[in-house]
PDB file of C-alpha atoms in Angstrom:
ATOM      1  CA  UNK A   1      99.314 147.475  27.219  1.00 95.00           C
ATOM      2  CA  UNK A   2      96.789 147.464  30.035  1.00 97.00           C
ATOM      3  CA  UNK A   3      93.547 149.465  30.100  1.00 98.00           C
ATOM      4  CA  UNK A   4      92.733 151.169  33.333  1.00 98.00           C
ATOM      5  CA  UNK A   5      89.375 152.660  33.878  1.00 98.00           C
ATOM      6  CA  UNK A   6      89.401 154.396  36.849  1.00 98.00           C
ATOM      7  CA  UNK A   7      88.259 157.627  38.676  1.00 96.00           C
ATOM      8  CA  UNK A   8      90.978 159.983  39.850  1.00 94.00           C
ATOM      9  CA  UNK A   9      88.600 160.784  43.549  1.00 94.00           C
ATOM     10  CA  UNK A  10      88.301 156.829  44.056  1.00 95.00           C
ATOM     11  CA  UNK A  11      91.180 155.530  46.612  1.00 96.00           C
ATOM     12  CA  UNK A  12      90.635 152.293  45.352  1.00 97.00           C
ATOM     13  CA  UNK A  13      91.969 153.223  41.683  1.00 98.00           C
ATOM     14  CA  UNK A  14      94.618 155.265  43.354  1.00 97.00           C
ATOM     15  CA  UNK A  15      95.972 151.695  45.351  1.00 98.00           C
ATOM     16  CA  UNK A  16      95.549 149.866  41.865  1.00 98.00           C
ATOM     17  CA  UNK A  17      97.385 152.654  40.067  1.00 98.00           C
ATOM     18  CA  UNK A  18     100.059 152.373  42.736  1.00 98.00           C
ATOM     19  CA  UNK A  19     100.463 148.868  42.380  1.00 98.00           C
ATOM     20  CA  UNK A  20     101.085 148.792  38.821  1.00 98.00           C
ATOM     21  CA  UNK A  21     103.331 151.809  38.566  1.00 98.00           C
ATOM     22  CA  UNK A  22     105.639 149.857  41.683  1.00 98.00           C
ATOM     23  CA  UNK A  23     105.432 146.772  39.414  1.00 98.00           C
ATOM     24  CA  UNK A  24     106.503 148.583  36.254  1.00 98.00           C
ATOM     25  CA  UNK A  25     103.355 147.732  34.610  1.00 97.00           C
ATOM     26  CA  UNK A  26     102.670 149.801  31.731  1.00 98.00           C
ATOM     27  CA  UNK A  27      98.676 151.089  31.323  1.00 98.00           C
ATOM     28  CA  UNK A  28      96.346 153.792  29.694  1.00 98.00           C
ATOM     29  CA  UNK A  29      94.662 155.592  31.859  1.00 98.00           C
ATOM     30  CA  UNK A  30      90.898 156.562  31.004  1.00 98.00           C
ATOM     31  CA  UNK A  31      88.663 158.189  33.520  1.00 97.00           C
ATOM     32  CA  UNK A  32      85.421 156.153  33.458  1.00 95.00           C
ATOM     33  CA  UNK A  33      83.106 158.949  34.814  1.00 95.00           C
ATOM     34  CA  UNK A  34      84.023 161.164  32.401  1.00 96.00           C
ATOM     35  CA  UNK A  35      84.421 159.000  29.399  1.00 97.00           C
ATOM     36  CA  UNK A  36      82.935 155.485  30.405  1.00 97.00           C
ATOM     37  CA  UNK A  37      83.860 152.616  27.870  1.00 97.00           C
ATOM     38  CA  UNK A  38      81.285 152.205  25.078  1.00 97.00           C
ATOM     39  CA  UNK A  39      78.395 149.808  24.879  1.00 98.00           C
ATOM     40  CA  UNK A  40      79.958 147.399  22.979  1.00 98.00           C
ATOM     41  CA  UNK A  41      83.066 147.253  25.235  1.00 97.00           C
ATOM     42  CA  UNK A  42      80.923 146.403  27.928  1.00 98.00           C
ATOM     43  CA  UNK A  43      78.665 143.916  26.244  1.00 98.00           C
ATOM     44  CA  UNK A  44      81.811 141.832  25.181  1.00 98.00           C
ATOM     45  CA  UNK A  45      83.526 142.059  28.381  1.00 98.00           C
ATOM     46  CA  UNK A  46      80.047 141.181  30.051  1.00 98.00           C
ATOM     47  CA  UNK A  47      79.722 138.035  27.551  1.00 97.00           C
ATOM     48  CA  UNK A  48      83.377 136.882  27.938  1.00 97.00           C
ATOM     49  CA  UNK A  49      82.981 136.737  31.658  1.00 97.00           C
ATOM     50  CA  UNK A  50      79.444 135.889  32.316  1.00 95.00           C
ATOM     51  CA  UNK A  51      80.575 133.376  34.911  1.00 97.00           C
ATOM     52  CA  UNK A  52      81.549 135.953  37.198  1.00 97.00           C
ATOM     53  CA  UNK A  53      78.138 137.915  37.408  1.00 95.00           C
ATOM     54  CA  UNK A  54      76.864 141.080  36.696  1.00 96.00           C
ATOM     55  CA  UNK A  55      77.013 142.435  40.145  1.00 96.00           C
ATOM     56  CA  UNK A  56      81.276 141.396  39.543  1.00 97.00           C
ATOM     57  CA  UNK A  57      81.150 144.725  37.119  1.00 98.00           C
ATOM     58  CA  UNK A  58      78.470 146.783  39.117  1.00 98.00           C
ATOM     59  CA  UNK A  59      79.570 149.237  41.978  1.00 97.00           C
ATOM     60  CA  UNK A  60      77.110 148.312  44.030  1.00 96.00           C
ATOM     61  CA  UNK A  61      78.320 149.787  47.014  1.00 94.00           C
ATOM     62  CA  UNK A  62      77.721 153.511  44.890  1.00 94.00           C
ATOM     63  CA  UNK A  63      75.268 156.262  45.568  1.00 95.00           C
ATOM     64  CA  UNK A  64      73.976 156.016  41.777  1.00 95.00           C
ATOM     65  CA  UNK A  65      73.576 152.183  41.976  1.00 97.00           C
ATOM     66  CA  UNK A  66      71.332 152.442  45.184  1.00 95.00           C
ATOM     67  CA  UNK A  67      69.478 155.603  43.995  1.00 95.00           C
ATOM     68  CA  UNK A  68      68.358 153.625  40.946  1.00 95.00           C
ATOM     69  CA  UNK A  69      67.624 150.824  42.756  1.00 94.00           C
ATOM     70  CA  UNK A  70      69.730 147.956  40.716  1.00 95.00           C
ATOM     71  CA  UNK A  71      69.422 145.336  43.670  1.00 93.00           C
ATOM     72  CA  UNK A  72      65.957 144.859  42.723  1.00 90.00           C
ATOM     73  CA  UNK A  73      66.579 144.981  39.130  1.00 94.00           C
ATOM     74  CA  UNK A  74      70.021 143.108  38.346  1.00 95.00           C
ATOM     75  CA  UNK A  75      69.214 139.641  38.342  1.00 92.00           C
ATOM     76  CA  UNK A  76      66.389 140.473  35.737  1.00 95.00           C
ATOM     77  CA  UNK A  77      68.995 142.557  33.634  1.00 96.00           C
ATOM     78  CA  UNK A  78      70.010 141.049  30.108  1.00 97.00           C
ATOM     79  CA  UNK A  79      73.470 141.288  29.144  1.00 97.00           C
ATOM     80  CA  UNK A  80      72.235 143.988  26.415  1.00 97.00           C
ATOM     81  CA  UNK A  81      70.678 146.366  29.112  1.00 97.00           C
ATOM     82  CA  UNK A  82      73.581 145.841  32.099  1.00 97.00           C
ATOM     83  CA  UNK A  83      76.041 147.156  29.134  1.00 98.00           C
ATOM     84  CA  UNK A  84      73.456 150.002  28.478  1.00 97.00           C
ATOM     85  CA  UNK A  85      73.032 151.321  31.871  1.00 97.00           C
ATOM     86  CA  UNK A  86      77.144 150.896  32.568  1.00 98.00           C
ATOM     87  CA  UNK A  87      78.081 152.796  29.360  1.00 98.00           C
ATOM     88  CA  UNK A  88      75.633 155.899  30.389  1.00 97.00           C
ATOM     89  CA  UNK A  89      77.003 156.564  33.955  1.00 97.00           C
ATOM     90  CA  UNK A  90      80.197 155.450  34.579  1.00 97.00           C
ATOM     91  CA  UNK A  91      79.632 155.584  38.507  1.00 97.00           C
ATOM     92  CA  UNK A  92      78.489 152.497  37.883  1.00 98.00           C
ATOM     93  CA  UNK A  93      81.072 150.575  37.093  1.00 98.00           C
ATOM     94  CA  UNK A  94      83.388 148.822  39.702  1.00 98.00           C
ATOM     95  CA  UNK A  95      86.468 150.516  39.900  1.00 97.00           C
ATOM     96  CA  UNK A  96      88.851 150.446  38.640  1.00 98.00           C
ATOM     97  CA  UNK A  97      88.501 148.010  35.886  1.00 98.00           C
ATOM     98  CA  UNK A  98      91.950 147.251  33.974  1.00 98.00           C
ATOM     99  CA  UNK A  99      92.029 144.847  30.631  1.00 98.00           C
ATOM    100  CA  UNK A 100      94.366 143.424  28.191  1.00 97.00           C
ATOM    101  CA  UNK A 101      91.907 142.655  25.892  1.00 94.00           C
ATOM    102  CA  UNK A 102      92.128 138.884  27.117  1.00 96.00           C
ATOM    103  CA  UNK A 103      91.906 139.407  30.779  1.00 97.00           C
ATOM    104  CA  UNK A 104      89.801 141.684  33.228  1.00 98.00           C
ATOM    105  CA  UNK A 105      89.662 142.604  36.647  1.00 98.00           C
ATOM    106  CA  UNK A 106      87.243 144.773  38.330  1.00 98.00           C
ATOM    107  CA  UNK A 107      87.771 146.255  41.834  1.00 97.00           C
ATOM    108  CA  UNK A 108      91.412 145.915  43.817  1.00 98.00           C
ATOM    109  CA  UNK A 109      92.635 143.117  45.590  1.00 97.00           C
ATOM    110  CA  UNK A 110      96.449 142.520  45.650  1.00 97.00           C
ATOM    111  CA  UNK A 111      95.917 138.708  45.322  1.00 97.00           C
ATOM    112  CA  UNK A 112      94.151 138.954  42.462  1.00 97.00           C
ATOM    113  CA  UNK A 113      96.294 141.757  40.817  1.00 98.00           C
ATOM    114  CA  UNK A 114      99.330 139.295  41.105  1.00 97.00           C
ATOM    115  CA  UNK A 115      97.297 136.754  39.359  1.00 97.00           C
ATOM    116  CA  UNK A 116      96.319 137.978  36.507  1.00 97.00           C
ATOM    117  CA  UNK A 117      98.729 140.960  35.816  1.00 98.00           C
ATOM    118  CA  UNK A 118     102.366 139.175  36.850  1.00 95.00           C
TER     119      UNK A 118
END
């Protein structure tokens, strides 16, 4: 069963949410500002999908991510301290982000969605 970390105020996890329950896609629901995965989540899923970048898991279009200033900072970031910072403050993380334990997908696109979840 799917993962899905998402924020009940964000539209974008509402369209994702959508677009699994009209696919019949079965998922647990966890809402990542009030209970962000842990640390180590994060560091693995950061680790197993390195190539896609550590912006691919930041939302960096958020008012936390530009208060702290992160643009400056990310590409300096270890893996150890991106999965730090995520894990504290959940409005960090693109959302939603949905796993299987084998694959991940930050964000909502429908392309992508199809992909990796059909």
């Amino acid at each position: 069963m799917l993962k899905f970390y998402g924020y009940k105020r964000c539209s974008t996890s509402k369209k994702a949410q959508n677009w699994l329950d009209d696919h019949q896609i079965a998922y647990q629901y966890q809402d990542l500002v009030e209970k962000p995965p842990k640390q180590e989540e994060l560091l693995k899923w950061l680790t197993d999908f390195q190539d896609r970048g550590l912006r691919y898991f930041f939302n960096t279009s958020g008012q936390v991510y530009r208060q702290m200033h992160l643009k400056d900072q990310i590409n300096k970031m270890t893996l150890e301290e991106a999965a730090k910072s995520l894990s504290q403050n959940g409005k960090l993380i693109k959302r939603p982000l949905v796993t299987d334990g084998k694959k991940l997908a930050c964000g909502f696109k429908e392309d992508i969605y199809e992909k990796t979840w059909l």
